[in-house]
Amino acid sequence: MSWLLSFLDRRVNPVLVKEVRQSVRGRFFRTAFLFALAIAWITTVLVLQEIQGSRDQANGGRVLFLWLHGIFVLTSFIIVPQLANRGMAAEQEENTFDALITSGLAPAKIVAGKMMAALVIQLLFLCAFLPFLSMGFTLYGLDIVISFVLLLFTTAGGFGLALVGIQAACLAKTRASSNLMQGLFTLGIVTCSISWLGFSTGMTLEIGALGLTGWEFFFAVILSLLAWFLFLYWVFAYTVSTITHPEENSSARLRSAAILLSIGMLAGATTQLYFKPDAEGLNAWLVWILLLTAFFHLPSFTSKDSLGRRASADLSLKKWNRPGMGFFLKGGGRGTALFFLCLALPLLLFVFFPSLEARDIKNGALAPIATLLIILAVTGLPAALAASPKASPQKQKLWRFLILFSIPLLSLLAVLTGLLMGEVDAEHPLNAIGFIFGAFDPIHDEPSLSSGGVIFFGLFAIVGFLVGLKRIVRALQETRSTKRAIREGMRPSSE
Amino acid sequence: MTPLLEVRQLTRKFGSLLAVNEASFTIQKGEVWGFIGPNGAGKTTTMRAIATLDLPDEGDVYINGSSVLVEPQKARQTVGFMPDSLGAYSDTTVLEYLDFFARAVGLEPAARKKRIDQVMDFTDLRPLAERMMKSLSKGMSQRLCLAKTLLHDPELLVLDEPAAGLDPRARVEFRELVRALANEGKGVLISSHILSELSEVCDGVVVIEQGKIIRAGGVKQLAKDVSEHELLFIRTLGSIDKLETTLAESRGVVSTRQEREGLVIEFQGSEEEISDLLASLVNQGLKPVEFHWHQVDLEELFLSFTDGNVQ
């Protein structure tokens, strides 16, 4: 035991120790922890009382689990990410960040320490809830597999949001922008938690109740987690890069804003599932994962991305490193390869998930392919134009601005097109997103987009795809020439 | 010999503002150098570049011959940077703060404890070990900040306005600490607005204005730059006008200016001629009560180099 303690004393990340110590002592955590426990206890008592009085006790376990899981979602998706976000923001606000950097701690270690601290806090919450949650298993109607998967997903989700919170805090340079990021982040996590509550309820009621937890389900779960952690690794890499180069984080800001925006949209799409909790809805959800991944990486195609170049130089000089980070930060061939890998994972999900409802592979795969084309059309074009060597700094800013707002613009276009065609209800703007999917999603019996609309988006798609492809080919060529230069003994330039 | 610190052609721009413009200077081990200049002159920007907290647009900084651009982690092991204010962690005691940074610099458990004890003794922080950081006074915070800076035993200390906000007693203590560090062979670059503070500890100064280094060198050398002649101070009993008139007619006196209750004389001549000057003053009935070499202090140097633009 003493050996273990001694080992931990030597090896444990100092930032993890500091963060956990500060959080646990802080008033925010203590209040939230006690409050969550009290709510869990009261909820358990009330639900048990309700079940006892009820004639139908067959679903008692499920009902109790859903309530308690709901509280756990709120703590994981709101309190833990907020703690992580505030922890990093406080470093900037209280001038302690410089001390961290000059202490010799590698930026990756700082971010990792803060991430792990968020996980520890989350596990503390989970441990506190477990006795209450376990009561659900003594009652009827709770599928143990689904409940385990949900807890796993919620923990992974909270952990990921904490990392996004850390990155959001890294981006701001001024108090005003810090407040803005804080506001956006809070909005994002609240939306996420509501959405996830809806989705998890649907998952429990539909998949769990129907016993659809075969091997395909497990495969889908593993792929989902893998895609999520790949995405998080990406966020991690860019967070590290951002704090390594505080002087040059405009493109990282763009990415982070893109993440936040995408998360908000992902949440928006999944919110719909709350009202329609069936397995079909998973298609839309997975399409959004795909969109999120693609949207996040597209700005990397811009070769003038100075943060990426600086990060690349850092990696070349071995200033800091983590396995596989080159994939995420270096862009070019490897970055592109990873981009497609991230695309492929959700696609694989489509291969397996439709079998739950006996849908064929072709139908399942069509929606994400169509979505990818749309994304390339709307974001690939400005990304490629921003990367053009002839683009002036002002034009680059404009194109990057367009990347950032391409998805809302796409929605707007869809709404306008739908209005012109008389096929969308203007009073439900969220349906604009659904409208796009509806046009390509074969689940719907009748595609709601007219042939004119298909041509309209198709043209964008073709142009964007071709320009994007050209950019990828050029990146691959650059990578090859750099490799050749290295082989010939020349040092790759950081600029 | 490789200098401990070499700032070479350092340039840093913030948009259209040229914060530091081709700054160059060097510091050797065991030397204490003052870094002086008006507000916004570029002192902190330069120091942050030395501490690897900011990247220069052009030029480089070398610590023991290693570039901070190429090997920032190596530089961080050699440099101890003390910012102008200590960032305090909430819900953290002085001991926990030092323990955290001792872990961060990679000290093993036994060495960590020993080093924390050493720096706490050196900075007289032991009685405050269990105090919460937020409850520390300015002087205590500065001592803690210095203790944190010393944890990894850096060869070069970069201290940004360390005496700001300190009371007179704390200033004296701080000055003694800096001198003690220099005696241990550490190089120290220290910026301060209180130039009289620096005069007592500095071997040399770097004067910066509007991002440009306008003078850098040893204090004695810079004093010679201010005046090519010897500077003497004399105070006599009686009227200062008579003294001034007498001196104006004396051989070797180039100019005089009033300071305190006496006169500073710019004198051209040998030590024997200085002795003759004193004798002639006595012979003419003047009664000297003070007569010595005039020490040019940093304020005078600074004012003469910057046209008096103290901000």
CSV table of C-alpha atoms in Angstrom, one decimal, chain B:
chain,number,residue,atom,x,y,z
B,1,MET,CA,32.2,32.5,-22.4
B,2,THR,CA,28.6,31.9,-23.2
B,3,PRO,CA,26.4,34.5,-21.5
B,4,LEU,CA,23.7,33.3,-19.1
B,5,LEU,CA,21.2,35.5,-21.0
B,6,GLU,CA,21.5,36.9,-24.4
B,7,VAL,CA,18.7,38.8,-26.0
B,8,ARG,CA,19.4,39.1,-29.6
B,9,GLN,CA,17.6,41.5,-32.0
B,10,LEU,CA,14.3,40.8,-30.2
B,11,THR,CA,11.3,42.3,-31.9
B,12,ARG,CA,7.6,42.0,-30.9
B,13,LYS,CA,4.7,43.6,-32.5
B,14,PHE,CA,1.1,43.8,-31.4
B,15,GLY,CA,-0.8,44.7,-34.5
B,16,SER,CA,0.6,48.0,-35.6
B,17,LEU,CA,2.3,48.7,-32.2
B,18,LEU,CA,6.0,47.9,-32.1
B,19,ALA,CA,6.3,46.9,-28.5
B,20,VAL,CA,10.0,45.8,-28.7
B,21,ASN,CA,12.3,46.8,-31.5
B,22,GLU,CA,15.4,44.9,-32.1
B,23,ALA,CA,16.4,44.7,-28.4
B,24,SER,CA,19.8,43.2,-27.6
B,25,PHE,CA,21.7,42.8,-24.4
B,26,THR,CA,23.5,40.1,-22.3
B,27,ILE,CA,23.8,39.1,-18.7
B,28,GLN,CA,26.5,36.9,-17.1
B,29,LYS,CA,26.2,34.7,-14.1
B,30,GLY,CA,26.3,36.4,-10.7
B,31,GLU,CA,25.2,39.8,-12.2
B,32,VAL,CA,22.2,41.8,-11.2
B,33,TRP,CA,20.9,44.0,-14.0
B,34,GLY,CA,18.2,46.6,-13.8
B,35,PHE,CA,15.7,46.9,-16.6
B,36,ILE,CA,14.3,50.4,-16.6
B,37,GLY,CA,12.0,52.4,-18.8
B,38,PRO,CA,8.7,54.3,-18.7
B,39,ASN,CA,5.4,52.5,-18.7
B,40,GLY,CA,4.7,50.8,-22.0
B,41,ALA,CA,8.4,50.9,-23.0
B,42,GLY,CA,8.5,47.1,-23.6
B,43,LYS,CA,10.0,45.8,-20.3
B,44,THR,CA,7.3,43.3,-19.5
B,45,THR,CA,7.1,42.1,-23.2
B,46,THR,CA,10.8,41.5,-23.3
B,47,MET,CA,10.7,39.7,-19.9
B,48,ARG,CA,7.8,37.5,-21.1
B,49,ALA,CA,9.8,36.6,-24.2
B,50,ILE,CA,12.7,35.6,-22.0
B,51,ALA,CA,10.4,33.6,-19.8
B,52,THR,CA,9.0,31.8,-22.9
B,53,LEU,CA,5.6,33.3,-22.3
B,54,ASP,CA,5.5,35.2,-25.5
B,55,LEU,CA,7.0,34.5,-28.9
B,56,PRO,CA,9.0,37.2,-30.6
B,57,ASP,CA,8.2,38.1,-34.2
B,58,GLU,CA,11.9,38.4,-34.9
B,59,GLY,CA,15.1,37.8,-33.1
B,60,ASP,CA,15.6,35.3,-30.3
B,61,VAL,CA,16.6,34.9,-26.7
B,62,TYR,CA,19.3,32.5,-25.6
B,63,ILE,CA,19.6,31.1,-22.2
B,64,ASN,CA,23.0,29.5,-21.6
B,65,GLY,CA,23.3,29.3,-25.4
B,66,SER,CA,19.9,27.6,-26.0
B,67,SER,CA,17.2,29.3,-27.9
B,68,VAL,CA,13.9,29.8,-26.2
B,69,LEU,CA,12.2,29.3,-29.5
B,70,VAL,CA,13.7,26.0,-30.2
B,71,GLU,CA,14.0,24.6,-26.7
B,72,PRO,CA,11.5,26.4,-24.5
B,73,GLN,CA,11.2,23.6,-22.0
B,74,LYS,CA,15.0,23.7,-21.5
B,75,ALA,CA,14.8,27.4,-21.0
B,76,ARG,CA,12.1,27.1,-18.4
B,77,GLN,CA,14.3,24.9,-16.3
B,78,THR,CA,17.0,27.6,-16.3
B,79,VAL,CA,14.8,30.7,-15.9
B,80,GLY,CA,12.7,31.7,-12.9
B,81,PHE,CA,10.1,34.3,-13.8
B,82,MET,CA,8.5,36.3,-11.2
B,83,PRO,CA,5.6,38.4,-12.6
B,84,ASP,CA,4.5,41.7,-11.2
B,85,SER,CA,1.7,40.2,-9.3
B,86,LEU,CA,1.2,36.7,-7.7
B,87,GLY,CA,-1.7,34.8,-9.1
B,88,ALA,CA,-3.4,33.3,-6.1
B,89,TYR,CA,-5.2,30.0,-6.2
B,90,SER,CA,-8.5,29.9,-4.2
B,91,ASP,CA,-8.7,27.4,-1.4
B,92,THR,CA,-5.0,26.8,-1.4
B,93,THR,CA,-2.5,27.2,1.4
B,94,VAL,CA,1.0,28.6,1.0
B,95,LEU,CA,2.5,25.1,1.6
B,96,GLU,CA,0.1,23.5,-0.9
B,97,TYR,CA,1.0,26.1,-3.5
B,98,LEU,CA,4.7,25.5,-3.1
B,99,ASP,CA,4.1,21.7,-3.1
B,100,PHE,CA,2.1,22.0,-6.3
B,101,PHE,CA,4.9,23.9,-8.1
B,102,ALA,CA,7.6,21.6,-6.7
B,103,ARG,CA,5.7,18.7,-8.2
B,104,ALA,CA,5.3,20.6,-11.4
B,105,VAL,CA,9.0,21.1,-11.8
B,106,GLY,CA,9.5,17.4,-11.3
B,107,LEU,CA,11.0,17.2,-7.9
B,108,GLU,CA,10.9,13.7,-6.3
B,109,PRO,CA,9.2,13.4,-2.9
B,110,ALA,CA,12.3,13.6,-0.7
B,111,ALA,CA,13.9,16.4,-2.7
B,112,ARG,CA,10.6,18.2,-2.9
B,113,LYS,CA,10.2,18.4,0.8
B,114,LYS,CA,13.8,19.5,1.2
B,115,ARG,CA,13.6,22.2,-1.4
B,116,ILE,CA,10.3,23.6,-0.1
B,117,ASP,CA,11.9,23.8,3.3
B,118,GLN,CA,14.9,25.6,1.8
B,119,VAL,CA,12.9,28.2,-0.1
B,120,MET,CA,10.5,28.8,2.8
B,121,ASP,CA,13.5,29.4,5.1
B,122,PHE,CA,15.1,31.7,2.5
B,123,THR,CA,12.0,33.8,2.1
B,124,ASP,CA,10.9,33.6,5.7
B,125,LEU,CA,7.6,31.9,4.8
B,126,ARG,CA,7.6,29.1,7.4
B,127,PRO,CA,5.2,30.9,9.8
B,128,LEU,CA,2.8,31.4,6.9
B,129,ALA,CA,2.8,27.8,5.7
B,130,GLU,CA,-0.8,27.0,6.6
B,131,ARG,CA,-2.2,30.4,5.7
B,132,MET,CA,-4.6,30.6,2.7
B,133,MET,CA,-3.1,32.4,-0.2
B,134,LYS,CA,-5.9,34.8,-0.6
B,135,SER,CA,-5.3,36.1,2.9
B,136,LEU,CA,-1.6,37.1,2.3
B,137,SER,CA,-0.5,40.7,2.2
B,138,LYS,CA,1.3,42.2,-0.8
B,139,GLY,CA,4.7,41.7,0.8
B,140,MET,CA,3.9,38.1,1.8
B,141,SER,CA,2.6,37.4,-1.7
B,142,GLN,CA,5.8,38.7,-3.2
B,143,ARG,CA,7.9,36.6,-0.9
B,144,LEU,CA,5.7,33.6,-1.9
B,145,CYS,CA,6.1,34.4,-5.5
B,146,LEU,CA,9.9,34.5,-5.1
B,147,ALA,CA,9.8,31.3,-3.2
B,148,LYS,CA,7.9,29.6,-6.1
B,149,THR,CA,10.3,31.1,-8.6
B,150,LEU,CA,13.2,29.6,-6.7
B,151,LEU,CA,11.8,26.1,-6.4
B,152,HIS,CA,13.7,24.7,-9.3
B,153,ASP,CA,16.8,26.6,-8.4
B,154,PRO,CA,17.0,28.6,-11.6
B,155,GLU,CA,20.2,30.0,-12.8
B,156,LEU,CA,18.6,33.2,-14.2
B,157,LEU,CA,15.9,35.1,-12.3
B,158,VAL,CA,13.6,37.5,-14.2
B,159,LEU,CA,11.8,39.7,-11.8
B,160,ASP,CA,9.1,42.0,-13.1
B,161,GLU,CA,8.5,44.9,-10.7
B,162,PRO,CA,9.2,42.8,-7.6
B,163,ALA,CA,9.2,45.8,-5.2
B,164,ALA,CA,5.9,47.3,-6.4
B,165,GLY,CA,3.5,47.7,-3.5
B,166,LEU,CA,6.0,46.7,-0.9
B,167,ASP,CA,6.4,48.8,2.3
B,168,PRO,CA,9.9,50.2,3.0
B,169,ARG,CA,10.9,47.4,5.3
B,170,ALA,CA,9.8,44.7,2.8
B,171,ARG,CA,11.7,46.5,0.1
B,172,VAL,CA,14.9,46.4,2.1
B,173,GLU,CA,14.4,42.7,2.8
B,174,PHE,CA,13.7,42.1,-0.8
B,175,ARG,CA,16.8,43.9,-1.9
B,176,GLU,CA,18.8,41.7,0.5
B,177,LEU,CA,17.3,38.6,-1.0
B,178,VAL,CA,18.2,39.7,-4.5
B,179,ARG,CA,21.8,40.4,-3.5
B,180,ALA,CA,22.0,37.1,-1.7
B,181,LEU,CA,20.8,35.3,-4.8
B,182,ALA,CA,23.4,37.1,-6.9
B,183,ASN,CA,26.1,36.1,-4.4
B,184,GLU,CA,25.0,32.5,-5.0
B,185,GLY,CA,26.0,33.0,-8.7
B,186,LYS,CA,22.5,33.5,-10.1
B,187,GLY,CA,22.0,36.1,-12.8
B,188,VAL,CA,19.1,38.5,-12.1
B,189,LEU,CA,17.2,40.8,-14.4
B,190,ILE,CA,15.0,43.1,-12.4
B,191,SER,CA,12.6,45.8,-13.6
B,192,SER,CA,11.4,48.5,-11.3
B,193,HIS,CA,10.0,52.0,-11.3
B,194,ILE,CA,11.7,52.7,-8.1
B,195,LEU,CA,15.2,53.4,-9.5
B,196,SER,CA,16.7,54.2,-6.1
B,197,GLU,CA,16.0,50.6,-5.2
B,198,LEU,CA,17.8,49.3,-8.2
B,199,SER,CA,20.9,51.5,-7.7
B,200,GLU,CA,21.8,49.6,-4.6
B,201,VAL,CA,21.7,46.1,-6.1
B,202,CYS,CA,22.4,46.5,-9.8
B,203,ASP,CA,25.7,45.8,-11.5
B,204,GLY,CA,24.3,47.1,-14.8
B,205,VAL,CA,21.2,48.5,-16.4
B,206,VAL,CA,19.3,48.2,-19.6
B,207,VAL,CA,17.4,51.4,-20.5
B,208,ILE,CA,14.5,50.9,-22.8
B,209,GLU,CA,12.2,53.5,-24.3
B,210,GLN,CA,9.4,52.9,-26.9
B,211,GLY,CA,10.6,49.4,-27.4
B,212,LYS,CA,14.1,50.4,-28.2
B,213,ILE,CA,17.1,49.7,-26.0
B,214,ILE,CA,18.8,53.1,-25.7
B,215,ARG,CA,21.6,52.2,-23.3
B,216,ALA,CA,22.9,48.9,-21.8
B,217,GLY,CA,26.0,48.5,-19.7
B,218,GLY,CA,27.5,48.6,-16.3
B,219,VAL,CA,26.4,51.4,-13.9
B,220,LYS,CA,29.9,52.9,-13.7
B,221,GLN,CA,30.3,52.8,-17.4
B,222,LEU,CA,27.0,54.4,-18.0
B,223,ALA,CA,27.8,57.1,-15.4
B,224,LYS,CA,30.9,57.9,-17.5
B,225,ASP,CA,28.7,58.1,-20.6
B,226,VAL,CA,26.6,60.8,-18.8
B,227,SER,CA,29.6,63.0,-18.3
B,228,GLU,CA,33.1,62.6,-19.8
B,229,HIS,CA,34.5,64.5,-16.8
B,230,GLU,CA,34.8,63.8,-13.1
B,231,LEU,CA,31.8,64.7,-11.0
B,232,LEU,CA,32.4,66.2,-7.5
B,233,PHE,CA,30.0,67.3,-4.9
B,234,ILE,CA,30.8,70.2,-2.5
B,235,ARG,CA,28.8,71.8,0.3
B,236,THR,CA,30.1,74.8,2.2
B,237,LEU,CA,28.9,76.8,5.1
B,238,GLY,CA,27.5,80.2,4.1
B,239,SER,CA,26.2,81.4,0.8
B,240,ILE,CA,26.1,79.0,-2.1
B,241,ASP,CA,26.3,82.0,-4.6
B,242,LYS,CA,29.8,82.8,-3.4
B,243,LEU,CA,30.8,79.2,-3.8
B,244,GLU,CA,29.4,79.2,-7.4
B,245,THR,CA,31.2,82.4,-8.3
B,246,THR,CA,34.5,81.1,-6.9
B,247,LEU,CA,34.2,77.8,-8.7
B,248,ALA,CA,33.3,79.6,-12.0
B,249,GLU,CA,36.7,81.2,-11.9
B,250,SER,CA,38.6,78.1,-10.8
B,251,ARG,CA,40.7,76.1,-13.2
B,252,GLY,CA,39.3,72.7,-14.4
B,253,VAL,CA,35.7,73.4,-13.5
B,254,VAL,CA,33.6,72.8,-16.6
B,255,SER,CA,30.2,73.4,-15.2
B,256,THR,CA,28.3,73.4,-11.9
B,257,ARG,CA,24.7,72.6,-10.9
B,258,GLN,CA,22.9,72.9,-7.7
B,259,GLU,CA,21.9,69.7,-5.9
B,260,ARG,CA,20.5,69.5,-2.4
B,261,GLU,CA,22.4,72.2,-0.4
B,262,GLY,CA,25.6,72.0,-2.4
B,263,LEU,CA,26.9,72.0,-5.9
B,264,VAL,CA,27.8,69.2,-8.3
B,265,ILE,CA,30.9,70.1,-10.2
B,266,GLU,CA,31.9,68.7,-13.6
B,267,PHE,CA,35.7,68.8,-13.3
B,268,GLN,CA,38.4,68.2,-15.9
B,269,GLY,CA,41.7,67.4,-14.4
B,270,SER,CA,43.8,65.0,-12.3
B,271,GLU,CA,43.3,64.0,-8.7
B,272,GLU,CA,46.1,66.4,-7.8
B,273,GLU,CA,44.3,69.2,-9.4
B,274,ILE,CA,41.1,68.3,-7.5
B,275,SER,CA,43.2,68.5,-4.3
B,276,ASP,CA,44.4,72.0,-5.4
B,277,LEU,CA,40.9,73.1,-6.1
B,278,LEU,CA,39.8,72.2,-2.5
B,279,ALA,CA,42.9,74.0,-1.1
B,280,SER,CA,42.1,77.1,-3.1
B,281,LEU,CA,38.5,77.2,-1.9
B,282,VAL,CA,39.7,77.0,1.7
B,283,ASN,CA,42.3,79.7,1.0
B,284,GLN,CA,39.6,82.0,-0.3
B,285,GLY,CA,37.7,81.8,2.9
B,286,LEU,CA,35.1,79.2,2.0
B,287,LYS,CA,34.4,76.5,4.7
B,288,PRO,CA,33.8,73.1,3.0
B,289,VAL,CA,31.8,70.6,5.1
B,290,GLU,CA,31.3,68.0,2.3
B,291,PHE,CA,33.6,67.2,-0.6
B,292,HIS,CA,33.5,63.9,-2.4
B,293,TRP,CA,33.0,62.1,-5.7
B,294,HIS,CA,29.5,62.5,-6.9
B,295,GLN,CA,27.8,59.1,-7.5
B,296,VAL,CA,25.5,59.2,-10.5
B,297,ASP,CA,22.4,57.3,-9.5
B,298,LEU,CA,20.0,55.5,-11.8
B,299,GLU,CA,17.5,58.2,-11.8
B,300,GLU,CA,20.0,60.6,-13.1
B,301,LEU,CA,21.2,58.1,-15.7
B,302,PHE,CA,17.6,57.4,-16.7
B,303,LEU,CA,16.7,61.0,-17.0
B,304,SER,CA,19.7,61.9,-19.0
B,305,PHE,CA,19.1,59.0,-21.5
B,306,THR,CA,15.4,59.4,-21.8
B,307,ASP,CA,15.1,63.2,-22.0
B,308,GLY,CA,13.3,63.1,-18.7
B,309,ASN,CA,10.3,61.1,-20.0
B,310,VAL,CA,9.5,59.3,-16.8
B,311,GLN,CA,5.9,58.1,-16.7
